mmCIF file of C-alpha atoms and ligand atoms in Angstrom:
data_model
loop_
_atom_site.group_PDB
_atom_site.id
_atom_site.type_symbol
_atom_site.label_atom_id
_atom_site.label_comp_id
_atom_site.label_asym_id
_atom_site.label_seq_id
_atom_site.Cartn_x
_atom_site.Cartn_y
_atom_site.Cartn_z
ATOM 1 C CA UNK O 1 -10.848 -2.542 7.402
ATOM 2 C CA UNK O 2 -14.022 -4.186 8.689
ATOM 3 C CA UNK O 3 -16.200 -6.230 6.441
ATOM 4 C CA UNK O 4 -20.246 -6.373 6.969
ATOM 5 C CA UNK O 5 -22.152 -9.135 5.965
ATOM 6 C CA UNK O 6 -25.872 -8.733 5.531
ATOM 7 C CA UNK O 7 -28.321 -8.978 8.678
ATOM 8 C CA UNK O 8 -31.347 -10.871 8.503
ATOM 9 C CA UNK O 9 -34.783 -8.955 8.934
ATOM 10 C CA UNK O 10 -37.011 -11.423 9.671
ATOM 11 C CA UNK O 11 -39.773 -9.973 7.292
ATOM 12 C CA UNK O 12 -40.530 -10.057 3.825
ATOM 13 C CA UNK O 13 -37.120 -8.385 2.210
ATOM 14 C CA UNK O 14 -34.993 -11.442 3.704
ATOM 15 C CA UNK O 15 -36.870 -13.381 0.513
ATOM 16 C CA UNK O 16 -35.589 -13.362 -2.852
ATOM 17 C CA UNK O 17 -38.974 -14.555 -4.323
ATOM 18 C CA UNK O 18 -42.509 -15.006 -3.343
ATOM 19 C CA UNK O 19 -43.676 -18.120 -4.574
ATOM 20 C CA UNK O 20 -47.821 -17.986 -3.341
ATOM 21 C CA UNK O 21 -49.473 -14.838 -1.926
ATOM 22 C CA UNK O 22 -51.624 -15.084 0.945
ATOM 23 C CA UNK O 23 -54.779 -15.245 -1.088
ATOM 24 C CA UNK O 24 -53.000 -17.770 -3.540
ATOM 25 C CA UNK O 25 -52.625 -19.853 -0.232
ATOM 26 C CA UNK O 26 -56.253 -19.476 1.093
ATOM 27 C CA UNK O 27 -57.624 -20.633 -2.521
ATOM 28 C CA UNK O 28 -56.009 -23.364 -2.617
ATOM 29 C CA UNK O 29 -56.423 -24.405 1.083
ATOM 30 C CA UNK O 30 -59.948 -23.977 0.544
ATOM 31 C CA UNK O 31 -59.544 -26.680 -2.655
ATOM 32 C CA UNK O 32 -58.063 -28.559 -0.477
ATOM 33 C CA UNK O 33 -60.536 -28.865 2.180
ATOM 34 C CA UNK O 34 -63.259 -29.396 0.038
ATOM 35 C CA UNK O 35 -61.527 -32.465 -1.945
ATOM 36 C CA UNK O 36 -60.301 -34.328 1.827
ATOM 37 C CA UNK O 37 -64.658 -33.483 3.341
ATOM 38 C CA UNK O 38 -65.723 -34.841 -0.040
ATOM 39 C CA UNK O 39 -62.828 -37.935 -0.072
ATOM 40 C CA UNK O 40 -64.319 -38.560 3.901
ATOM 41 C CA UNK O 41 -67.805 -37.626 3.496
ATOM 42 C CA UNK O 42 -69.548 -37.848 6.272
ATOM 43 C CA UNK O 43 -66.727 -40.451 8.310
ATOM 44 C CA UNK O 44 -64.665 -39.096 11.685
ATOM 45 C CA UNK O 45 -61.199 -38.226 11.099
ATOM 46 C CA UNK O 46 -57.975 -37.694 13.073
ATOM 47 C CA UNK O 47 -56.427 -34.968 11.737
ATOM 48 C CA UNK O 48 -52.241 -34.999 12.634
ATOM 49 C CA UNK O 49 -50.410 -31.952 12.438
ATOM 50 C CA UNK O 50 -46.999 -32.665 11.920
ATOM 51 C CA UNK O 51 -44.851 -29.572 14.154
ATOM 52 C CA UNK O 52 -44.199 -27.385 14.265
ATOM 53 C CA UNK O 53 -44.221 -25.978 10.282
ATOM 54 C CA UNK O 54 -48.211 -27.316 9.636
ATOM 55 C CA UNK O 55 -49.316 -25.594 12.470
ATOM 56 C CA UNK O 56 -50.748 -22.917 10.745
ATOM 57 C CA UNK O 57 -51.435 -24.597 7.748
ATOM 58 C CA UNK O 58 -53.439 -27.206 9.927
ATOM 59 C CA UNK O 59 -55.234 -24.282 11.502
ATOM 60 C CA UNK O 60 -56.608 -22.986 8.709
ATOM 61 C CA UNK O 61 -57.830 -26.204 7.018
ATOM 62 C CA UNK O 62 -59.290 -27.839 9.722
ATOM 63 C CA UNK O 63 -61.238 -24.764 9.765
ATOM 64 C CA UNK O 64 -62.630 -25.747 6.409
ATOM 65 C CA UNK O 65 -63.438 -29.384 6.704
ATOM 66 C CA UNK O 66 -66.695 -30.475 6.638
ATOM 67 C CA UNK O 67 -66.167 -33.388 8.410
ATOM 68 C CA UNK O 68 -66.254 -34.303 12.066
ATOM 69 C CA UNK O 69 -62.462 -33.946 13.024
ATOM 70 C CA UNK O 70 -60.954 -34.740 15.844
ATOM 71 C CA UNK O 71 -56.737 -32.921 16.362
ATOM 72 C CA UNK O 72 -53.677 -34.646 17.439
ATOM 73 C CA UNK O 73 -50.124 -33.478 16.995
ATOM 74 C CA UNK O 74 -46.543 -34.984 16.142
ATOM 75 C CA UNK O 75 -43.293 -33.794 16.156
ATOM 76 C CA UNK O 76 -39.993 -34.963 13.911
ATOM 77 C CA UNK O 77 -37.030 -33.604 14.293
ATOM 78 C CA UNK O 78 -34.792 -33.523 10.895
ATOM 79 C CA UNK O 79 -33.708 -29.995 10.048
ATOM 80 C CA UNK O 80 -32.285 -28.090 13.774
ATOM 81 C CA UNK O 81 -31.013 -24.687 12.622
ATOM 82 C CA UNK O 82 -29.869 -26.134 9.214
ATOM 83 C CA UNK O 83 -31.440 -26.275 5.901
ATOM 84 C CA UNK O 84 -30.393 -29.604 5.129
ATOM 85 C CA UNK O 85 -31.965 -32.514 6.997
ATOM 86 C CA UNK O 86 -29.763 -34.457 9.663
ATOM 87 C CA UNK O 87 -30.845 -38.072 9.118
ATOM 88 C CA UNK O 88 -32.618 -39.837 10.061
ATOM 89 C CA UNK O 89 -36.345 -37.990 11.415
ATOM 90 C CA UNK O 90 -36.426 -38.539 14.951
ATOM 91 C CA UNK O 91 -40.326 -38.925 15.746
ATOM 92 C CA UNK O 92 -40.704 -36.980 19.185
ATOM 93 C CA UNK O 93 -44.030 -35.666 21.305
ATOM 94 C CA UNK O 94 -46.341 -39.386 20.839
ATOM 95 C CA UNK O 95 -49.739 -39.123 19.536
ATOM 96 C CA UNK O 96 -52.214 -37.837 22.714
ATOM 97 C CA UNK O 97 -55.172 -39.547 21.520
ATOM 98 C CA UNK O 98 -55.816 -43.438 20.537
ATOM 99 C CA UNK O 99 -56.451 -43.846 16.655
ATOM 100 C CA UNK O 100 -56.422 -47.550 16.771
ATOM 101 C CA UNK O 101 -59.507 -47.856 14.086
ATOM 102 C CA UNK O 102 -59.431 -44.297 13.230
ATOM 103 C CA UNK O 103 -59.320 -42.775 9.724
ATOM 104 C CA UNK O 104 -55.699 -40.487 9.927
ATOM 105 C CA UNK O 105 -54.924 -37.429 7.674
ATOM 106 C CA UNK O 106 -51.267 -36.225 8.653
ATOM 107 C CA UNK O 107 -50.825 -32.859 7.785
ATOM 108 C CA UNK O 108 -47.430 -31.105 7.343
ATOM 109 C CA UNK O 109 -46.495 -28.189 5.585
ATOM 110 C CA UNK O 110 -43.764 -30.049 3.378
ATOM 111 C CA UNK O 111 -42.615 -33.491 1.309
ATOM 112 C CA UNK O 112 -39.107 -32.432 0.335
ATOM 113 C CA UNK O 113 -36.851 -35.883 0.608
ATOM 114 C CA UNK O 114 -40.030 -37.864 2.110
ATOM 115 C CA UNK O 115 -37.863 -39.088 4.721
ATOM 116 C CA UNK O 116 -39.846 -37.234 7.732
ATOM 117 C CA UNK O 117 -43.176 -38.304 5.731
ATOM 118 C CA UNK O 118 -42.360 -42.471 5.456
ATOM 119 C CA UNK O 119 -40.902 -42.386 9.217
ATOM 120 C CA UNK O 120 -44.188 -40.595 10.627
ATOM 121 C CA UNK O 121 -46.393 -43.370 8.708
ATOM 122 C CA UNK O 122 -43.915 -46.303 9.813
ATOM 123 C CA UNK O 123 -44.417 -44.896 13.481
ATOM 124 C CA UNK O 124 -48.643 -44.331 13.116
ATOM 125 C CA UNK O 125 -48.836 -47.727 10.901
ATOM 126 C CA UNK O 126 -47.975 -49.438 14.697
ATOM 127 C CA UNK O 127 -50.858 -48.013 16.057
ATOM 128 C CA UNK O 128 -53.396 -50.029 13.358
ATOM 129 C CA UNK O 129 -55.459 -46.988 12.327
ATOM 130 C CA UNK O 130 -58.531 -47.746 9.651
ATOM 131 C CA UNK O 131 -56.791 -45.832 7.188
ATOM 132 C CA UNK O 132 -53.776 -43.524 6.940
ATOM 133 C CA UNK O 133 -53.332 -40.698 4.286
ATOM 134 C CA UNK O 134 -51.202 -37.498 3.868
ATOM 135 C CA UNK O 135 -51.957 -34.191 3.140
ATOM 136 C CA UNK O 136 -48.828 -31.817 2.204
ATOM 137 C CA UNK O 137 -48.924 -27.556 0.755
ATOM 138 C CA UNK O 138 -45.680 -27.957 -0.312
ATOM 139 C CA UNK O 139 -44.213 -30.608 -2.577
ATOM 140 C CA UNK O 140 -40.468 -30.712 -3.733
ATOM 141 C CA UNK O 141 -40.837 -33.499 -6.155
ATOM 142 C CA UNK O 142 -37.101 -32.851 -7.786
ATOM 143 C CA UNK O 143 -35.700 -33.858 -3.844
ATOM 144 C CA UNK O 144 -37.589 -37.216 -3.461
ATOM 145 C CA UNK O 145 -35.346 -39.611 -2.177
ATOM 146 C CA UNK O 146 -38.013 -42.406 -1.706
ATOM 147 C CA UNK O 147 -41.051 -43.544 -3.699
ATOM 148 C CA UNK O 148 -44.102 -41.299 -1.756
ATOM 149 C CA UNK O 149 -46.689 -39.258 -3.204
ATOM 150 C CA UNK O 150 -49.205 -37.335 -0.999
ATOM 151 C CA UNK O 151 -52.827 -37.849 -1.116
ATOM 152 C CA UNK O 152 -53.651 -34.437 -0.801
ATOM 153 C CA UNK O 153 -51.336 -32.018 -1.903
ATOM 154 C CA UNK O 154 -51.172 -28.092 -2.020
ATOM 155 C CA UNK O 155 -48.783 -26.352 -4.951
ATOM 156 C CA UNK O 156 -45.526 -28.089 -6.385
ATOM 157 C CA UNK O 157 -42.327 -25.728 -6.147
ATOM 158 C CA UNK O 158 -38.498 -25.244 -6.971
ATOM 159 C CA UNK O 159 -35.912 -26.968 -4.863
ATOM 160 C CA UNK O 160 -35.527 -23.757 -3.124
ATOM 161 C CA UNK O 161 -35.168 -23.149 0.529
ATOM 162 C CA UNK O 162 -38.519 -21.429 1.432
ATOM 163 C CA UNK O 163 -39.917 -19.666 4.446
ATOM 164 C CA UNK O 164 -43.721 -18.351 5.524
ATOM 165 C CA UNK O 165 -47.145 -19.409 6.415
ATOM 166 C CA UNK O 166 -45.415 -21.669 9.471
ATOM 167 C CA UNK O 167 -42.374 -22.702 7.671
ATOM 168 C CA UNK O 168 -39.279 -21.541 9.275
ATOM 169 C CA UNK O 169 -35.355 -20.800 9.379
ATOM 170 C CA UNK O 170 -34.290 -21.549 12.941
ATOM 171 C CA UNK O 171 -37.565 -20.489 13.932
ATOM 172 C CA UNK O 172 -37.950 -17.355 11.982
ATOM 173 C CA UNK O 173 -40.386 -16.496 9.349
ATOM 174 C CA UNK O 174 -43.014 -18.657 10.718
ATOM 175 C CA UNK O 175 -45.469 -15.534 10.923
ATOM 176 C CA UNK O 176 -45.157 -14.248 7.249
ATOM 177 C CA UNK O 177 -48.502 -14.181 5.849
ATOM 178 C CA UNK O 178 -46.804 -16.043 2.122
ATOM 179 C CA UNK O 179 -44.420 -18.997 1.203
ATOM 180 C CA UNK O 180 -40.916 -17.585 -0.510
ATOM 181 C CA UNK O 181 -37.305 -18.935 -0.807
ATOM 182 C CA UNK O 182 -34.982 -17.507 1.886
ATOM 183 C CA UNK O 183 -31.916 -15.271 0.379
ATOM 184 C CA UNK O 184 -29.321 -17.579 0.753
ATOM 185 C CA UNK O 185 -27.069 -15.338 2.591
ATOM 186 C CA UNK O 186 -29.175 -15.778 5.420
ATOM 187 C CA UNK O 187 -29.848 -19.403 5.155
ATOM 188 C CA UNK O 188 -26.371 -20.147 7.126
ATOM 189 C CA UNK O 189 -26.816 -22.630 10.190
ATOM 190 C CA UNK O 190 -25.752 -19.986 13.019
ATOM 191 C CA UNK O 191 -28.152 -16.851 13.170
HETATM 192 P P1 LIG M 201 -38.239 -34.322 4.254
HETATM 193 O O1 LIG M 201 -36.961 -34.007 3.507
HETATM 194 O O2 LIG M 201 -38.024 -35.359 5.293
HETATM 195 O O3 LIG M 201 -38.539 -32.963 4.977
HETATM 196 O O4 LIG M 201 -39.369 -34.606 3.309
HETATM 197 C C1 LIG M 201 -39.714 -32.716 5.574
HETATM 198 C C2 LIG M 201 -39.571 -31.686 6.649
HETATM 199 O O5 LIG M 201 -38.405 -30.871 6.491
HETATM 200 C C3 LIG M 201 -38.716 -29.515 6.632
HETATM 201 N N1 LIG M 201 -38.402 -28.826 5.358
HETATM 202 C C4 LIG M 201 -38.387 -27.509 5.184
HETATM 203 N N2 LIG M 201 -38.647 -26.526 6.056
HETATM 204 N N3 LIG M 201 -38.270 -24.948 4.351
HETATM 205 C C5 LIG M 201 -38.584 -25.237 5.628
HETATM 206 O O6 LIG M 201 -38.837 -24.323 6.405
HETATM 207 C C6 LIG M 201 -37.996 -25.886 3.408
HETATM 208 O O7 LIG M 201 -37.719 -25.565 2.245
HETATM 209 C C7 LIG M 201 -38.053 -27.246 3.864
HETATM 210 N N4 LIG M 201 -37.848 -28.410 3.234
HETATM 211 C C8 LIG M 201 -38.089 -29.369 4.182
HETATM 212 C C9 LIG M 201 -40.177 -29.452 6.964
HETATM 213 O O8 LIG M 201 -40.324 -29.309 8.357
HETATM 214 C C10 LIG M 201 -40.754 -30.766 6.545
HETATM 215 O O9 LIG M 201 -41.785 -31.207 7.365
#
């Protein structure tokens, strides 16, 4: 007898529940531009998109700002092909551009543990920027393992395992237009 386990899609029906539509997203994107141009007002920023998972929320914000902005991009490594984080964040790909004296936004797409989060601002801190702040969509406060709140932050959801809008399962999913938490028959580490 031969047993078949379920095959990942890679589209919409490998989610068991869509937790913000595309429009849902683009609202509150939009919110969030307009609070970070208004926080900034008419000062330069560095905007860092944390990769690869902001990359398309960074795309379409920057979009929005008001503000001069300026783009740089970091990478931390803490997930692989897993869904739980190997510790701890390895900070990879160094900033391109000097911010020595420059006002920093990091964006990323989520604060789950905050691990990734306090070693990026440890690692940016060294550089003596004018001012640092976050901006997050995503926000699992129930998973905090250290004391960090985002200054800008997007919707708060479940400790769920979620996928869309650039955030991924071993590099899948990135392209769905909405955020949703994975099926957990497909969240295991080798796909
Ligand atoms: P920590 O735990 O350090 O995690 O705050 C931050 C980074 O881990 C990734 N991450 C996720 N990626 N679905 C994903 O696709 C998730 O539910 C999830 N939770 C954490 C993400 O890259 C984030 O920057």
């Amino acid at each position: 007898m031969e047993t078949l386990t379920p095959q990942p899609t890679y589209t919409l029906a490998d989610l068991d529940e869509v937790l913000a539509t595309e429009s849902q997203i683009a609202e509150r994107v939009s919110a969030l531009a307009r609070d970070i141009s208004e926080h900034y007002g008419s000062q330069d920023i560095t905007v860092v998109c944390v990769l690869s998972g902001a990359l398309v929320f960074t795309a379409d914000l920057i979009r929005k700002l008001e503000v001069p902005t300026r783009l740089d991009c970091i990478r931390a490594d803490s997930y692989g092909n897993a869904t739980e984080a190997s510790q701890p964040p390895k900070i990879r790909n160094p900033l391109k551009t000097d911010i020595k004296d420059r006002h920093v936004l990091i964006v990323d797409d989520i604060l789950d543990t905050g691990n990734t989060l306090v070693a990026i601002l440890r690692h940016l801190r060294q550089a003596e920027p004018a001012s640092l702040a976050t901006c997050v969509l995503l926000d699992k406060k129930e998973r905090r393992q250290v004391e960090l709140e985002a200054d800008f932050s997007g919707f708060e959801i479940p400790d769920a395992f979620v996928v869309g809008y650039g955030l991924d399962f071993a590099e899948h999913y990135r392209n769905l237009k909405c955020i949703g938490s994975l099926k957990p028959e497909f969240q295991s580490a080798v796909q």
